[in-house]
Short mmCIF file of C-alpha atoms in Angstrom, two decimals:
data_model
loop_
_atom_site.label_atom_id
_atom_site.label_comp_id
_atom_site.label_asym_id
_atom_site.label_seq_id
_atom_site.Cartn_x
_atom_site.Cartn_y
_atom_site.Cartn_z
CA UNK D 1 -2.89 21.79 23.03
CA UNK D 2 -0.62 19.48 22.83
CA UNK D 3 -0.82 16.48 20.05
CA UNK D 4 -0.54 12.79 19.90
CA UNK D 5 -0.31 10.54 16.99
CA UNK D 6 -1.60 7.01 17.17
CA UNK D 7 -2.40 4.23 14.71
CA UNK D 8 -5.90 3.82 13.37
CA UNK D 9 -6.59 0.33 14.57
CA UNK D 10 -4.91 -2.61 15.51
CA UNK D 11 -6.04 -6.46 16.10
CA UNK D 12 -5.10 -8.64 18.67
CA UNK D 13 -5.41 -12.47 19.16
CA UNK D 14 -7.18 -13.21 22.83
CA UNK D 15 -4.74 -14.19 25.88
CA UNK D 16 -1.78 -12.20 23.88
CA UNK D 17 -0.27 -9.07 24.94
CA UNK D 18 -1.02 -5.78 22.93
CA UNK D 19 0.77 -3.33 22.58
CA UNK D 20 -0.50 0.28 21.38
CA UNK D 21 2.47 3.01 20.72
CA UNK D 22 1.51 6.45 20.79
CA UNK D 23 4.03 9.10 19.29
CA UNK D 24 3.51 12.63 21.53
CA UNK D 25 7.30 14.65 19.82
CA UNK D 26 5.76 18.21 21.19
CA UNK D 27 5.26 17.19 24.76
CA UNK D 28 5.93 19.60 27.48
CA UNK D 29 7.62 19.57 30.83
CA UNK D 30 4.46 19.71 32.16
CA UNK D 31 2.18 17.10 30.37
CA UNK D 32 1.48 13.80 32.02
CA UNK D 33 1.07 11.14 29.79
CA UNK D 34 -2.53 9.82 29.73
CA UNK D 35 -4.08 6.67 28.76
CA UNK D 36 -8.21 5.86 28.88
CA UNK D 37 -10.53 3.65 27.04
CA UNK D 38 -14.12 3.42 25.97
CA UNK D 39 -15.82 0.74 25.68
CA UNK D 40 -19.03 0.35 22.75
CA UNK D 41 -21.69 2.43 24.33
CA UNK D 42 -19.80 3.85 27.77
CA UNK D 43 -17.68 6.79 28.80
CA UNK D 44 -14.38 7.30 28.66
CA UNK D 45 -12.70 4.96 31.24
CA UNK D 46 -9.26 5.82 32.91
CA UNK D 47 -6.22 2.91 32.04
CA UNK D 48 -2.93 4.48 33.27
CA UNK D 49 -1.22 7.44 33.49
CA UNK D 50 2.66 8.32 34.06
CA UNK D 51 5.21 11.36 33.95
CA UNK D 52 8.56 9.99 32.96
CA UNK D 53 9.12 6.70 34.63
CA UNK D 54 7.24 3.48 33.84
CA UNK D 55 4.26 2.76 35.44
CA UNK D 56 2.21 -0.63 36.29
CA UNK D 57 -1.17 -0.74 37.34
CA UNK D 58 -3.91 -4.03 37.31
CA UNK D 59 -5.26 -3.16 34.08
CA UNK D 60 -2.18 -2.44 32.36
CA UNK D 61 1.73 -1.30 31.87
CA UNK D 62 2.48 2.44 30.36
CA UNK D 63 6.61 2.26 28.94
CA UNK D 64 7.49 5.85 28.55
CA UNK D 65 10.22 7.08 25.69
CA UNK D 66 13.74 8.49 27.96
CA UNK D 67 13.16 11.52 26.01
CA UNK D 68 9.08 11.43 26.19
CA UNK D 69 8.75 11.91 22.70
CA UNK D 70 6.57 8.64 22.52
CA UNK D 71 4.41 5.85 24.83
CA UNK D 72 3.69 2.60 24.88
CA UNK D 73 0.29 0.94 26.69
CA UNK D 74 0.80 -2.98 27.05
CA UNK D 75 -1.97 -5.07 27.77
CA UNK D 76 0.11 -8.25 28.96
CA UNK D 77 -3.40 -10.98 27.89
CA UNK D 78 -5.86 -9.49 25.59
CA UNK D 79 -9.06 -10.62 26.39
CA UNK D 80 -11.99 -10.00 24.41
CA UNK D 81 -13.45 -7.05 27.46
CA UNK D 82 -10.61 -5.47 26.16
CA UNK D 83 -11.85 -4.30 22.67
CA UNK D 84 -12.17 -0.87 23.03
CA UNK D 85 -11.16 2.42 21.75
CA UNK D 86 -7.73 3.44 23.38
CA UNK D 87 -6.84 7.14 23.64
CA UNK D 88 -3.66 8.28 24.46
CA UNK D 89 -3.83 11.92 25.77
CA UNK D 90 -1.46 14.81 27.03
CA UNK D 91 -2.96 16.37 30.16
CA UNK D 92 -1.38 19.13 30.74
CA UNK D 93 -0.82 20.18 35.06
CA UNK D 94 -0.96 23.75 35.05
CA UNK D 95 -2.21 25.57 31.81
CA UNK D 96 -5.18 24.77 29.78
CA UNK D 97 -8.00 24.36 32.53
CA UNK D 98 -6.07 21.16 33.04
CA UNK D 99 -8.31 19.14 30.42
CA UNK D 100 -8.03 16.26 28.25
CA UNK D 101 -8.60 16.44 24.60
CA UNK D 102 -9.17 13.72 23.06
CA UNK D 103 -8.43 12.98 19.65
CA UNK D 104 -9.64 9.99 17.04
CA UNK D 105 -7.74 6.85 18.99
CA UNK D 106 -7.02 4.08 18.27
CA UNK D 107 -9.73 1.02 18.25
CA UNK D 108 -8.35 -2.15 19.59
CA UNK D 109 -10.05 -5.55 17.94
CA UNK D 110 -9.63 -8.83 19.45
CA UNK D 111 -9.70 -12.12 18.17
CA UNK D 112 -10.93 -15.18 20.01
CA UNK I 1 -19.36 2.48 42.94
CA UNK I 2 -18.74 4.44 40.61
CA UNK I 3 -16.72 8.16 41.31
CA UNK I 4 -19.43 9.65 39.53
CA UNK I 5 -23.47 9.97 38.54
CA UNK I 6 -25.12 11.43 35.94
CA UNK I 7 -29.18 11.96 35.66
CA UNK I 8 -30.93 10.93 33.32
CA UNK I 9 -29.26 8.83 31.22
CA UNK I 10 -31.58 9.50 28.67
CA UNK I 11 -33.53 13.23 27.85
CA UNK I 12 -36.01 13.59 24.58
CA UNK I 13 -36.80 17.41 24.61
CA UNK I 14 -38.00 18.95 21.91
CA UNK I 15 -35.99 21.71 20.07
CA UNK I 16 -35.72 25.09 21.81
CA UNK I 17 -36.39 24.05 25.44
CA UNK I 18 -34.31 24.26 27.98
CA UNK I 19 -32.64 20.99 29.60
CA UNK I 20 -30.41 20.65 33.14
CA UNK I 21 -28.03 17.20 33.18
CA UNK I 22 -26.58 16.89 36.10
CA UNK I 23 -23.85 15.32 37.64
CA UNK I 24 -23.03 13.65 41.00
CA UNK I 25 -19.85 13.38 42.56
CA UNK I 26 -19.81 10.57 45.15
CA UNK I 27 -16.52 11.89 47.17
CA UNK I 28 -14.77 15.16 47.00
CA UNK I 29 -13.37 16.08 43.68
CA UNK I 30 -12.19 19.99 42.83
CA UNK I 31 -11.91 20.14 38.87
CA UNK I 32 -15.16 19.25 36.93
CA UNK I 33 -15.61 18.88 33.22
CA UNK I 34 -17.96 18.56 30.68
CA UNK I 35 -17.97 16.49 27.48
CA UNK I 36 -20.14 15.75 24.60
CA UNK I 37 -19.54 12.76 21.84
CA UNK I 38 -21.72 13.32 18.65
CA UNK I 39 -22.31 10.00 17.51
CA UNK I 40 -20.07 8.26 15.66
CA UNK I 41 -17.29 11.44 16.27
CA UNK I 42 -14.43 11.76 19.21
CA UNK I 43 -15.12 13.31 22.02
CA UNK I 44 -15.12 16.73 22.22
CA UNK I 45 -14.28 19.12 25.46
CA UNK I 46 -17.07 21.37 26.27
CA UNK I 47 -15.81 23.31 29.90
CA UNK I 48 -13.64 23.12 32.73
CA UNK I 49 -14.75 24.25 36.37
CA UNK I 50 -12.73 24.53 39.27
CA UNK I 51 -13.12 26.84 42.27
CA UNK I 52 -16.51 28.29 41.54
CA UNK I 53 -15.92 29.07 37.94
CA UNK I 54 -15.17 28.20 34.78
CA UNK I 55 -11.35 28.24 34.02
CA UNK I 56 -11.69 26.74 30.21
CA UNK I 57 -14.22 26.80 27.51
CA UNK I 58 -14.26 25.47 24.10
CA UNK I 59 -15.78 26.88 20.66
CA UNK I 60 -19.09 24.51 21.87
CA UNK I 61 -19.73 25.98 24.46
CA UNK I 62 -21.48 29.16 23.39
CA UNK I 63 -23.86 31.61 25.43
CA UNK I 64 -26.36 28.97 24.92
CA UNK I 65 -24.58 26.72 27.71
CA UNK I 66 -23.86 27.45 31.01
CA UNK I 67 -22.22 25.08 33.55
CA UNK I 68 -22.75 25.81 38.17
CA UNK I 69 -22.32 23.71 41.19
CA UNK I 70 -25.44 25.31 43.20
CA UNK I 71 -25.13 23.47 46.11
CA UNK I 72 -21.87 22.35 46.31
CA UNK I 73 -22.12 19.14 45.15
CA UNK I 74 -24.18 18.34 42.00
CA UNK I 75 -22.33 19.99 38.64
CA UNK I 76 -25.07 21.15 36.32
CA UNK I 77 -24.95 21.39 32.73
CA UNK I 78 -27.72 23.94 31.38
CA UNK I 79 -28.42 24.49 27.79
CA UNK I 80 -30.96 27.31 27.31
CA UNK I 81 -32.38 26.52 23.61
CA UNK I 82 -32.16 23.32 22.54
CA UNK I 83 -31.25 22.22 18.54
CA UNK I 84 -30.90 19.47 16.84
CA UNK I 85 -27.33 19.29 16.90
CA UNK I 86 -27.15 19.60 20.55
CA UNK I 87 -28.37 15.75 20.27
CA UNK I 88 -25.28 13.62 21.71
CA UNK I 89 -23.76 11.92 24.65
CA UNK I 90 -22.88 14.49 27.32
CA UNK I 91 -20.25 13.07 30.08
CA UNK I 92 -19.41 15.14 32.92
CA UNK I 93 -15.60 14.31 34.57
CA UNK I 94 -14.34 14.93 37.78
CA UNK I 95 -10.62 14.90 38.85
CA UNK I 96 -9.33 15.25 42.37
CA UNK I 97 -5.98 17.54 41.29
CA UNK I 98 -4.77 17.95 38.03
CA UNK I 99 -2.10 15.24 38.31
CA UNK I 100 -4.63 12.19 38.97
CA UNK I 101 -6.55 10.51 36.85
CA UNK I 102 -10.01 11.54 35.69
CA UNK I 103 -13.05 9.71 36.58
CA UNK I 104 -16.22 9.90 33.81
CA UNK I 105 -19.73 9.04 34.06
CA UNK I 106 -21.82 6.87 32.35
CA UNK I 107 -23.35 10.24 30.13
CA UNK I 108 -26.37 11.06 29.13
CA UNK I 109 -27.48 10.70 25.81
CA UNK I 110 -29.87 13.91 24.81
CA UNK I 111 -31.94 13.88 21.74
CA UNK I 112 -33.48 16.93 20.26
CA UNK I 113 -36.47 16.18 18.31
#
């Protein structure tokens, strides 16, 4: 499967954008780039996903590396809903029962 | 409303029985999943299901747990013999083709007494 890397944690002040990087260097032709959340006490909850070109959506903006090596999910205004854990995932279209695995993530904080 | 139910958000069952959680997909959706997040730990892939049968499996997901769609709608999640570390949040998923996203449900949270 393939592996992403992202920072522990990071902190945010409310009404500013975020910005979470996720490093993916042994993606595949075939992996989409996927982002989801969870919330304290929910499931997993679907942000964005993208192949190679950047990709907007109402909850947020996915910037994707030329050479798809690494991500970036922007949240343009924090807002304290938004403190969550934030996995970035490789979802692989044809092998591997097409599943996600999730790793550790990275938990967002935000500041009011 | 959301892509997906599961029943009962909440099971107590006491160690070695059997439990079903189920999972209802509110439109048509062809890959199915199942999850499980110990508490306090990531979550963990359990089984995929597509077409009738299962197409992944992890380590988890032993010959104590078996996964069916018996009437073409609800996805079941059977565990035959209950332990205590079966006690976690199952979430079932359900994706309409592999290059969408993947909708979860709320879970249900089992605990094995």
């Amino acid at each position: 499967d393939a592996k992403t890397t992202q920072p522990n944690s990071m902190e945010s002040n409310e009404e500013e954008p975020v910005h979470l990087p996720c490093n993916h260097s042994t993606i595949s032709g075939t992996d989409y780039i996927h982002w989801y959340r969870q919330l304290p006490s929910q499931g997993p909850e679907y942000v964005i996903h993208g192949l190679t070109s950047n990709v907007n959506n109402r909850m947020a903006s996915l910037a994707i590396a030329e050479d798809r090596k690494s991500s970036t999910l922007i949240l343009h205004r924090a807002t304290l809903r938004d403190a969550a854990v934030y996995y970035c995932i490789l979802r692989d279209v044809v092998r591997g029962g097409n599943k996600l695995v999730f790793g550790a993530g990275t938990i967002l904080r935000v500041k009011s | 409303e959301p892509e997906v139910t599961q029943t009962p958000s909440h099971q107590v069952t006491q160690m070695g029985q059997e439990v079903i959680l189920r999972c209802v997909p509110i439109s048509n959706h062809l890959y199915f999943y199942w999850y499980r997040q110990i508490l306090g730990q990531k979550v963990e892939f359990l089984v995929s299901f597509y077409n009738n049968e299962i197409s992944e499996k992890s380590e988890i997901f032993d010959d104590q747990f078996s996964v069916e769609r018996p009437d073409g709608s609800n996805f079941t999640l059977k565990i035959r013999s209950t332990k205590l570390e079966d006690s976690a949040m199952y979430f079932c998923a359900l994706s309409p083709s592999t290059y969408t996203e993947a909708f979860f449900g709320q879970g249900t949270r089992l605990t094995v007494v």
